Amino acid sequence: VQLQASGGGLVQAGGSLRLSCAVSGRTFSSYIMGWFRQAPGKEREFVAAISSGGRSTSYADSVKGRFTISRDNAKNTVYLQMISLKPEDTAVYYCAADRTSFYMTTAHYTSQYDYWGQGTLVTVSS
């Protein structure tokens, strides 16, 4: 399974970006998918997750109301729509796939995820 994240870039504060993560393989629709981010000098942190069918989502408090995670199982792709971006959102964003969990209760733990993309850099200027 390979994950390819894209859509990062440089944006001014208050702007928006949409990240995409294309996933290879036939079982994408069974995975819980997550987005994480890592700023320079900081640990990787949870951003958002979505259940396999797309009906359940979870967000970090810092992005609630500004970020929206979604997925298209027909296209094997998960998205992260980001609006009202802030300089503190600057980080490398990673998508990840959890192939074993059924429930979302542990979706915020990096250890739950089996596959990771290479990351895409988001830079928000003030």
Short mmCIF file of N, CA, C and O in Angstrom, two decimals:
data_model
loop_
_atom_site.label_atom_id
_atom_site.label_comp_id
_atom_site.label_asym_id
_atom_site.label_seq_id
_atom_site.Cartn_x
_atom_site.Cartn_y
_atom_site.Cartn_z
N VAL A 1 0.86 -1.19 0.00
CA VAL A 1 0.00 0.00 0.00
C VAL A 1 0.90 1.24 0.00
O VAL A 1 1.80 1.36 0.82
N GLN A 2 0.60 2.15 -0.90
CA GLN A 2 1.36 3.40 -0.96
C GLN A 2 0.42 4.58 -0.86
O GLN A 2 -0.69 4.56 -1.40
N LEU A 3 0.86 5.60 -0.14
CA LEU A 3 0.09 6.81 0.05
C LEU A 3 0.88 7.98 -0.53
O LEU A 3 2.06 8.14 -0.23
N GLN A 4 0.20 8.78 -1.34
CA GLN A 4 0.85 9.92 -1.97
C GLN A 4 0.07 11.18 -1.63
O GLN A 4 -1.02 11.40 -2.15
N ALA A 5 0.68 12.01 -0.78
CA ALA A 5 0.04 13.26 -0.38
C ALA A 5 0.46 14.39 -1.31
O ALA A 5 1.59 14.42 -1.79
N SER A 6 -0.45 15.31 -1.55
CA SER A 6 -0.16 16.45 -2.40
C SER A 6 -1.05 17.63 -1.99
O SER A 6 -1.98 17.47 -1.21
N GLY A 7 -0.73 18.79 -2.56
CA GLY A 7 -1.58 19.95 -2.33
C GLY A 7 -1.01 20.99 -1.39
O GLY A 7 -1.61 22.04 -1.19
N GLY A 8 0.13 20.70 -0.79
CA GLY A 8 0.74 21.68 0.09
C GLY A 8 1.28 22.87 -0.67
O GLY A 8 1.34 22.88 -1.90
N GLY A 9 1.68 23.90 0.07
CA GLY A 9 2.24 25.08 -0.57
C GLY A 9 2.33 26.23 0.40
O GLY A 9 2.14 26.07 1.61
N LEU A 10 2.62 27.40 -0.15
CA LEU A 10 2.72 28.63 0.63
C LEU A 10 1.44 29.42 0.49
O LEU A 10 0.97 29.67 -0.63
N VAL A 11 0.89 29.83 1.61
CA VAL A 11 -0.36 30.59 1.60
C VAL A 11 -0.30 31.64 2.70
O VAL A 11 0.36 31.44 3.73
N GLN A 12 -0.99 32.74 2.49
CA GLN A 12 -1.05 33.78 3.51
C GLN A 12 -2.04 33.41 4.60
O GLN A 12 -2.99 32.64 4.36
N ALA A 13 -1.83 33.96 5.76
CA ALA A 13 -2.77 33.75 6.86
C ALA A 13 -4.18 34.13 6.42
O ALA A 13 -4.37 35.16 5.76
N GLY A 14 -5.14 33.30 6.79
CA GLY A 14 -6.51 33.51 6.37
C GLY A 14 -6.88 32.81 5.08
O GLY A 14 -8.05 32.73 4.72
N GLY A 15 -5.88 32.30 4.40
CA GLY A 15 -6.11 31.61 3.14
C GLY A 15 -6.54 30.17 3.34
O GLY A 15 -6.77 29.71 4.46
N SER A 16 -6.64 29.45 2.22
CA SER A 16 -7.09 28.07 2.27
C SER A 16 -6.26 27.19 1.35
O SER A 16 -5.63 27.67 0.41
N LEU A 17 -6.27 25.91 1.65
CA LEU A 17 -5.62 24.89 0.84
C LEU A 17 -6.43 23.61 0.96
O LEU A 17 -7.10 23.39 1.97
N ARG A 18 -6.32 22.76 -0.06
CA ARG A 18 -6.89 21.43 0.03
C ARG A 18 -5.80 20.41 -0.23
O ARG A 18 -5.19 20.40 -1.31
N LEU A 19 -5.59 19.57 0.73
CA LEU A 19 -4.64 18.48 0.59
C LEU A 19 -5.35 17.24 0.09
O LEU A 19 -6.52 17.01 0.43
N SER A 20 -4.64 16.45 -0.70
CA SER A 20 -5.17 15.18 -1.19
C SER A 20 -4.18 14.07 -0.84
O SER A 20 -2.97 14.32 -0.75
N CYS A 21 -4.70 12.89 -0.68
CA CYS A 21 -3.86 11.72 -0.42
C CYS A 21 -4.43 10.55 -1.23
O CYS A 21 -5.52 10.07 -0.92
N ALA A 22 -3.71 10.16 -2.25
CA ALA A 22 -4.12 9.04 -3.08
C ALA A 22 -3.50 7.75 -2.53
O ALA A 22 -2.30 7.72 -2.22
N VAL A 23 -4.30 6.72 -2.44
CA VAL A 23 -3.88 5.47 -1.83
C VAL A 23 -3.99 4.34 -2.84
O VAL A 23 -5.03 4.17 -3.49
N SER A 24 -2.91 3.58 -2.97
CA SER A 24 -2.94 2.44 -3.88
C SER A 24 -3.59 1.24 -3.21
O SER A 24 -3.76 1.21 -1.99
N GLY A 25 -3.96 0.27 -3.99
CA GLY A 25 -4.51 -0.96 -3.43
C GLY A 25 -6.02 -1.02 -3.52
O GLY A 25 -6.69 -0.03 -3.83
N ARG A 26 -6.56 -2.22 -3.24
CA ARG A 26 -7.98 -2.47 -3.45
C ARG A 26 -8.83 -2.32 -2.19
O ARG A 26 -10.04 -2.42 -2.26
N THR A 27 -8.17 -2.12 -1.04
CA THR A 27 -8.93 -2.15 0.21
C THR A 27 -9.01 -0.80 0.89
O THR A 27 -9.24 -0.72 2.09
N PHE A 28 -8.84 0.27 0.12
CA PHE A 28 -8.91 1.62 0.69
C PHE A 28 -10.19 1.83 1.47
O PHE A 28 -10.18 2.44 2.54
N SER A 29 -11.29 1.33 0.95
CA SER A 29 -12.59 1.60 1.56
C SER A 29 -12.75 0.94 2.93
O SER A 29 -13.71 1.24 3.65
N SER A 30 -11.83 0.08 3.32
CA SER A 30 -11.90 -0.55 4.63
C SER A 30 -11.00 0.15 5.67
O SER A 30 -11.01 -0.22 6.84
N TYR A 31 -10.24 1.14 5.23
CA TYR A 31 -9.28 1.79 6.14
C TYR A 31 -9.88 3.00 6.83
O TYR A 31 -10.57 3.81 6.19
N ILE A 32 -9.59 3.17 8.09
CA ILE A 32 -9.71 4.48 8.72
C ILE A 32 -8.53 5.31 8.20
O ILE A 32 -7.40 4.82 8.15
N MET A 33 -8.79 6.54 7.82
CA MET A 33 -7.74 7.41 7.29
C MET A 33 -7.53 8.60 8.22
O MET A 33 -8.48 9.15 8.76
N GLY A 34 -6.29 9.00 8.35
CA GLY A 34 -5.99 10.13 9.22
C GLY A 34 -5.02 11.10 8.58
O GLY A 34 -4.29 10.75 7.64
N TRP A 35 -5.07 12.33 9.06
CA TRP A 35 -4.08 13.35 8.73
C TRP A 35 -3.37 13.75 10.02
O TRP A 35 -4.02 13.97 11.05
N PHE A 36 -2.07 13.84 9.93
CA PHE A 36 -1.23 14.29 11.03
C PHE A 36 -0.33 15.40 10.51
O PHE A 36 -0.19 15.57 9.30
N ARG A 37 0.29 16.13 11.41
CA ARG A 37 1.24 17.16 10.98
C ARG A 37 2.40 17.23 11.96
O ARG A 37 2.27 16.88 13.13
N GLN A 38 3.52 17.71 11.43
CA GLN A 38 4.71 17.84 12.26
C GLN A 38 5.40 19.16 11.92
O GLN A 38 5.86 19.35 10.78
N ALA A 39 5.44 20.04 12.89
CA ALA A 39 6.13 21.32 12.74
C ALA A 39 7.60 21.14 13.13
O ALA A 39 7.94 20.20 13.87
N PRO A 40 8.47 22.00 12.67
CA PRO A 40 9.89 21.89 13.00
C PRO A 40 10.13 21.87 14.51
O PRO A 40 9.60 22.71 15.24
N GLY A 41 10.87 20.89 14.96
CA GLY A 41 11.20 20.80 16.37
C GLY A 41 10.09 20.27 17.26
O GLY A 41 10.23 20.24 18.48
N LYS A 42 8.99 19.85 16.65
CA LYS A 42 7.86 19.35 17.43
C LYS A 42 7.53 17.91 17.06
O LYS A 42 7.93 17.42 16.00
N GLU A 43 6.76 17.27 17.92
CA GLU A 43 6.33 15.91 17.63
C GLU A 43 5.18 15.92 16.62
O GLU A 43 4.46 16.90 16.49
N ARG A 44 5.03 14.79 15.96
CA ARG A 44 3.91 14.65 15.04
C ARG A 44 2.61 14.64 15.84
O ARG A 44 2.51 13.96 16.86
N GLU A 45 1.63 15.38 15.34
CA GLU A 45 0.37 15.50 16.07
C GLU A 45 -0.82 15.19 15.18
O GLU A 45 -0.80 15.40 13.97
N PHE A 46 -1.85 14.71 15.81
CA PHE A 46 -3.10 14.37 15.13
C PHE A 46 -3.80 15.62 14.64
O PHE A 46 -3.84 16.64 15.34
N VAL A 47 -4.36 15.53 13.44
CA VAL A 47 -5.14 16.63 12.88
C VAL A 47 -6.60 16.21 12.70
O VAL A 47 -7.51 16.86 13.20
N ALA A 48 -6.81 15.13 11.96
CA ALA A 48 -8.18 14.70 11.66
C ALA A 48 -8.17 13.24 11.23
O ALA A 48 -7.16 12.72 10.77
N ALA A 49 -9.33 12.60 11.37
CA ALA A 49 -9.49 11.22 10.93
C ALA A 49 -10.90 11.02 10.43
O ALA A 49 -11.83 11.76 10.81
N ILE A 50 -11.06 10.01 9.58
CA ILE A 50 -12.37 9.70 9.01
C ILE A 50 -12.54 8.20 8.96
O ILE A 50 -11.59 7.46 8.66
N SER A 51 -13.74 7.74 9.26
CA SER A 51 -14.01 6.31 9.26
C SER A 51 -13.99 5.75 7.85
O SER A 51 -14.00 6.50 6.87
N SER A 52 -14.00 4.44 7.75
CA SER A 52 -13.87 3.80 6.45
C SER A 52 -14.99 4.19 5.50
O SER A 52 -14.77 4.39 4.30
N GLY A 53 -16.21 4.30 6.02
CA GLY A 53 -17.34 4.68 5.18
C GLY A 53 -17.55 6.17 5.06
O GLY A 53 -18.39 6.62 4.27
N GLY A 54 -16.81 6.95 5.85
CA GLY A 54 -16.90 8.39 5.75
C GLY A 54 -17.96 9.04 6.64
O GLY A 54 -18.12 10.25 6.63
N ARG A 55 -18.67 8.23 7.43
CA ARG A 55 -19.76 8.79 8.22
C ARG A 55 -19.31 9.41 9.52
O ARG A 55 -20.01 10.23 10.11
N SER A 56 -18.13 9.01 9.99
CA SER A 56 -17.64 9.51 11.27
C SER A 56 -16.31 10.23 11.07
O SER A 56 -15.44 9.75 10.34
N THR A 57 -16.18 11.38 11.71
CA THR A 57 -14.94 12.15 11.64
C THR A 57 -14.51 12.58 13.03
O THR A 57 -15.32 12.64 13.96
N SER A 58 -13.24 12.89 13.14
CA SER A 58 -12.68 13.36 14.40
C SER A 58 -11.64 14.42 14.10
O SER A 58 -10.91 14.30 13.10
N TYR A 59 -11.58 15.46 14.94
CA TYR A 59 -10.66 16.56 14.70
C TYR A 59 -9.92 16.95 15.98
O TYR A 59 -10.46 16.86 17.08
N ALA A 60 -8.71 17.42 15.81
CA ALA A 60 -8.01 18.05 16.91
C ALA A 60 -8.71 19.36 17.24
O ALA A 60 -9.26 20.03 16.35
N ASP A 61 -8.69 19.73 18.50
CA ASP A 61 -9.36 20.96 18.91
C ASP A 61 -8.82 22.18 18.16
O ASP A 61 -9.56 23.12 17.86
N SER A 62 -7.55 22.15 17.85
CA SER A 62 -6.90 23.30 17.22
C SER A 62 -7.38 23.57 15.80
O SER A 62 -7.16 24.66 15.27
N VAL A 63 -8.02 22.59 15.17
CA VAL A 63 -8.46 22.76 13.78
C VAL A 63 -9.97 22.66 13.60
O VAL A 63 -10.47 22.86 12.49
N LYS A 64 -10.70 22.37 14.67
CA LYS A 64 -12.15 22.25 14.57
C LYS A 64 -12.76 23.54 14.03
O LYS A 64 -12.41 24.63 14.47
N GLY A 65 -13.66 23.37 13.10
CA GLY A 65 -14.32 24.53 12.51
C GLY A 65 -13.55 25.15 11.35
O GLY A 65 -14.09 26.00 10.63
N ARG A 66 -12.30 24.74 11.17
CA ARG A 66 -11.49 25.30 10.08
C ARG A 66 -11.08 24.23 9.05
O ARG A 66 -10.95 24.54 7.87
N PHE A 67 -10.90 23.01 9.52
CA PHE A 67 -10.47 21.92 8.63
C PHE A 67 -11.61 20.92 8.47
O PHE A 67 -12.38 20.68 9.42
N THR A 68 -11.69 20.33 7.29
CA THR A 68 -12.69 19.30 7.02
C THR A 68 -12.03 18.13 6.30
O THR A 68 -11.40 18.32 5.26
N ILE A 69 -12.18 16.96 6.88
CA ILE A 69 -11.66 15.75 6.24
C ILE A 69 -12.80 15.06 5.49
O ILE A 69 -13.94 15.04 5.95
N SER A 70 -12.48 14.54 4.33
CA SER A 70 -13.47 13.81 3.54
C SER A 70 -12.75 12.74 2.74
O SER A 70 -11.52 12.72 2.68
N ARG A 71 -13.53 11.86 2.13
CA ARG A 71 -12.91 10.80 1.34
C ARG A 71 -13.82 10.44 0.18
O ARG A 71 -15.05 10.61 0.24
N ASP A 72 -13.19 9.93 -0.86
CA ASP A 72 -13.91 9.42 -2.02
C ASP A 72 -13.41 7.99 -2.24
O ASP A 72 -12.31 7.79 -2.77
N ASN A 73 -14.19 7.03 -1.80
CA ASN A 73 -13.73 5.64 -1.88
C ASN A 73 -13.66 5.14 -3.32
O ASN A 73 -12.92 4.19 -3.61
N ALA A 74 -14.39 5.76 -4.20
CA ALA A 74 -14.31 5.37 -5.61
C ALA A 74 -12.98 5.80 -6.24
O ALA A 74 -12.52 5.20 -7.21
N LYS A 75 -12.39 6.84 -5.65
CA LYS A 75 -11.12 7.36 -6.18
C LYS A 75 -9.93 7.01 -5.28
O LYS A 75 -8.81 7.45 -5.54
N ASN A 76 -10.17 6.25 -4.23
CA ASN A 76 -9.10 5.89 -3.29
C ASN A 76 -8.35 7.12 -2.79
O ASN A 76 -7.11 7.13 -2.71
N THR A 77 -9.09 8.14 -2.43
CA THR A 77 -8.47 9.40 -2.05
C THR A 77 -9.14 9.99 -0.81
O THR A 77 -10.36 9.93 -0.67
N VAL A 78 -8.32 10.54 0.05
CA VAL A 78 -8.80 11.27 1.22
C VAL A 78 -8.33 12.71 1.09
O VAL A 78 -7.26 12.97 0.55
N TYR A 79 -9.16 13.64 1.57
CA TYR A 79 -8.88 15.05 1.42
C TYR A 79 -8.84 15.75 2.77
O TYR A 79 -9.45 15.28 3.74
N LEU A 80 -8.16 16.86 2.82
CA LEU A 80 -8.20 17.73 3.98
C LEU A 80 -8.36 19.16 3.48
O LEU A 80 -7.42 19.74 2.92
N GLN A 81 -9.56 19.68 3.62
CA GLN A 81 -9.83 21.06 3.25
C GLN A 81 -9.50 21.95 4.44
O GLN A 81 -10.02 21.73 5.54
N MET A 82 -8.65 22.93 4.20
CA MET A 82 -8.19 23.81 5.29
C MET A 82 -8.54 25.24 4.94
O MET A 82 -8.16 25.73 3.85
N ILE A 83 -9.25 25.91 5.82
CA ILE A 83 -9.59 27.32 5.63
C ILE A 83 -9.11 28.10 6.84
O ILE A 83 -8.74 27.53 7.87
N SER A 84 -9.15 29.42 6.71
CA SER A 84 -8.74 30.31 7.80
C SER A 84 -7.40 29.88 8.39
O SER A 84 -7.23 29.78 9.61
N LEU A 85 -6.47 29.61 7.51
CA LEU A 85 -5.17 29.11 7.96
C LEU A 85 -4.43 30.14 8.80
O LEU A 85 -4.52 31.35 8.57
N LYS A 86 -3.68 29.62 9.75
CA LYS A 86 -2.91 30.44 10.67
C LYS A 86 -1.43 30.08 10.56
O LYS A 86 -1.10 28.95 10.18
N PRO A 87 -0.55 30.98 10.92
CA PRO A 87 0.89 30.64 10.87
C PRO A 87 1.22 29.39 11.68
O PRO A 87 2.12 28.63 11.28
N GLU A 88 0.50 29.16 12.75
CA GLU A 88 0.77 27.97 13.56
C GLU A 88 0.32 26.68 12.90
O GLU A 88 0.59 25.59 13.41
N ASP A 89 -0.33 26.75 11.77
CA ASP A 89 -0.68 25.56 10.99
C ASP A 89 0.49 25.11 10.11
O ASP A 89 0.42 24.06 9.47
N THR A 90 1.54 25.90 10.07
CA THR A 90 2.71 25.55 9.27
C THR A 90 3.33 24.24 9.75
O THR A 90 3.65 24.10 10.93
N ALA A 91 3.46 23.29 8.84
CA ALA A 91 3.97 21.96 9.20
C ALA A 91 4.04 21.10 7.94
O ALA A 91 3.50 21.46 6.89
N VAL A 92 4.69 19.96 8.08
CA VAL A 92 4.56 18.92 7.07
C VAL A 92 3.34 18.08 7.44
O VAL A 92 3.23 17.63 8.58
N TYR A 93 2.46 17.91 6.49
CA TYR A 93 1.22 17.17 6.72
C TYR A 93 1.35 15.77 6.12
O TYR A 93 1.74 15.62 4.96
N TYR A 94 0.98 14.78 6.94
CA TYR A 94 1.08 13.39 6.54
C TYR A 94 -0.30 12.74 6.54
O TYR A 94 -1.08 12.95 7.48
N CYS A 95 -0.56 11.94 5.53
CA CYS A 95 -1.76 11.10 5.58
C CYS A 95 -1.34 9.70 6.02
O CYS A 95 -0.19 9.29 5.82
N ALA A 96 -2.27 9.00 6.63
CA ALA A 96 -1.97 7.68 7.17
C ALA A 96 -3.20 6.79 7.07
O ALA A 96 -4.34 7.29 7.09
N ALA A 97 -2.95 5.49 6.98
CA ALA A 97 -4.03 4.52 6.84
C ALA A 97 -3.96 3.49 7.96
O ALA A 97 -2.89 2.93 8.24
N ASP A 98 -5.11 3.26 8.56
CA ASP A 98 -5.24 2.25 9.62
C ASP A 98 -6.06 1.10 9.04
O ASP A 98 -7.25 1.25 8.79
N ARG A 99 -5.43 -0.03 8.85
CA ARG A 99 -6.11 -1.14 8.17
C ARG A 99 -6.77 -2.12 9.13
O ARG A 99 -7.46 -3.04 8.68
N THR A 100 -6.58 -1.95 10.44
CA THR A 100 -7.09 -2.97 11.36
C THR A 100 -8.21 -2.49 12.28
O THR A 100 -9.03 -3.31 12.69
N SER A 101 -8.26 -1.20 12.57
CA SER A 101 -9.26 -0.73 13.53
C SER A 101 -10.64 -0.63 12.89
O SER A 101 -10.77 -0.33 11.71
N PHE A 102 -11.65 -0.87 13.71
CA PHE A 102 -13.03 -0.71 13.24
C PHE A 102 -13.63 0.58 13.78
O PHE A 102 -14.37 1.27 13.08
N TYR A 103 -13.29 0.90 15.01
CA TYR A 103 -13.84 2.10 15.62
C TYR A 103 -12.84 3.25 15.59
O TYR A 103 -11.63 3.04 15.48
N MET A 104 -13.34 4.45 15.77
CA MET A 104 -12.53 5.66 15.67
C MET A 104 -11.93 6.08 17.01
O MET A 104 -11.25 7.10 17.09
N THR A 105 -12.14 5.32 18.05
CA THR A 105 -11.78 5.76 19.39
C THR A 105 -10.29 6.01 19.57
O THR A 105 -9.88 6.79 20.43
N THR A 106 -9.45 5.34 18.80
CA THR A 106 -8.00 5.52 18.95
C THR A 106 -7.39 6.17 17.71
O THR A 106 -6.19 6.07 17.49
N ALA A 107 -8.20 6.82 16.93
CA ALA A 107 -7.74 7.37 15.64
C ALA A 107 -6.73 8.49 15.78
O ALA A 107 -6.09 8.85 14.80
N HIS A 108 -6.58 9.05 16.99
CA HIS A 108 -5.66 10.15 17.17
C HIS A 108 -4.26 9.69 17.54
O HIS A 108 -3.36 10.52 17.71
N TYR A 109 -4.06 8.39 17.67
CA TYR A 109 -2.74 7.87 18.02
C TYR A 109 -1.97 7.49 16.76
O TYR A 109 -2.44 6.72 15.93
N THR A 110 -0.74 7.98 16.64
CA THR A 110 0.08 7.63 15.48
C THR A 110 0.31 6.12 15.42
O THR A 110 0.42 5.56 14.33
N SER A 111 0.37 5.47 16.57
CA SER A 111 0.69 4.04 16.60
C SER A 111 -0.41 3.18 16.00
O SER A 111 -0.20 2.00 15.71
N GLN A 112 -1.60 3.75 15.79
CA GLN A 112 -2.70 2.98 15.22
C GLN A 112 -2.56 2.78 13.72
O GLN A 112 -3.21 1.91 13.15
N TYR A 113 -1.72 3.55 13.11
CA TYR A 113 -1.67 3.59 11.65
C TYR A 113 -0.56 2.70 11.10
O TYR A 113 0.55 2.64 11.63
N ASP A 114 -0.92 2.00 10.03
CA ASP A 114 -0.02 1.01 9.44
C ASP A 114 0.79 1.56 8.27
O ASP A 114 1.89 1.09 8.00
N TYR A 115 0.21 2.51 7.57
CA TYR A 115 0.87 3.04 6.37
C TYR A 115 0.86 4.56 6.43
O TYR A 115 -0.12 5.16 6.86
N TRP A 116 1.95 5.15 5.94
CA TRP A 116 2.12 6.60 5.97
C TRP A 116 2.57 7.10 4.60
O TRP A 116 3.35 6.44 3.91
N GLY A 117 2.08 8.29 4.26
CA GLY A 117 2.56 8.96 3.08
C GLY A 117 3.84 9.72 3.37
O GLY A 117 4.32 9.75 4.51
N GLN A 118 4.37 10.36 2.34
CA GLN A 118 5.67 11.01 2.45
C GLN A 118 5.58 12.43 3.03
O GLN A 118 6.59 13.00 3.40
N GLY A 119 4.40 12.97 3.11
CA GLY A 119 4.22 14.30 3.65
C GLY A 119 4.21 15.39 2.60
O GLY A 119 4.85 15.27 1.55
N THR A 120 3.47 16.44 2.88
CA THR A 120 3.43 17.61 2.01
C THR A 120 3.51 18.84 2.90
O THR A 120 2.85 18.93 3.93
N LEU A 121 4.35 19.79 2.50
CA LEU A 121 4.64 20.95 3.34
C LEU A 121 3.60 22.05 3.14
O LEU A 121 3.33 22.46 2.01
N VAL A 122 3.07 22.51 4.25
CA VAL A 122 2.16 23.66 4.26
C VAL A 122 2.85 24.78 5.03
O VAL A 122 3.23 24.60 6.19
N THR A 123 2.99 25.93 4.38
CA THR A 123 3.60 27.08 5.01
C THR A 123 2.61 28.24 4.98
O THR A 123 2.14 28.62 3.91
N VAL A 124 2.29 28.76 6.16
CA VAL A 124 1.34 29.86 6.27
C VAL A 124 2.10 31.09 6.74
O VAL A 124 2.66 31.11 7.84
N SER A 125 2.12 32.11 5.90
CA SER A 125 2.84 33.34 6.24
C SER A 125 1.92 34.33 6.94
O SER A 125 0.72 34.38 6.65
N SER A 126 2.49 35.12 7.82
CA SER A 126 1.69 36.09 8.58
C SER A 126 1.62 37.42 7.86
O SER A 126 2.30 37.67 6.89
#
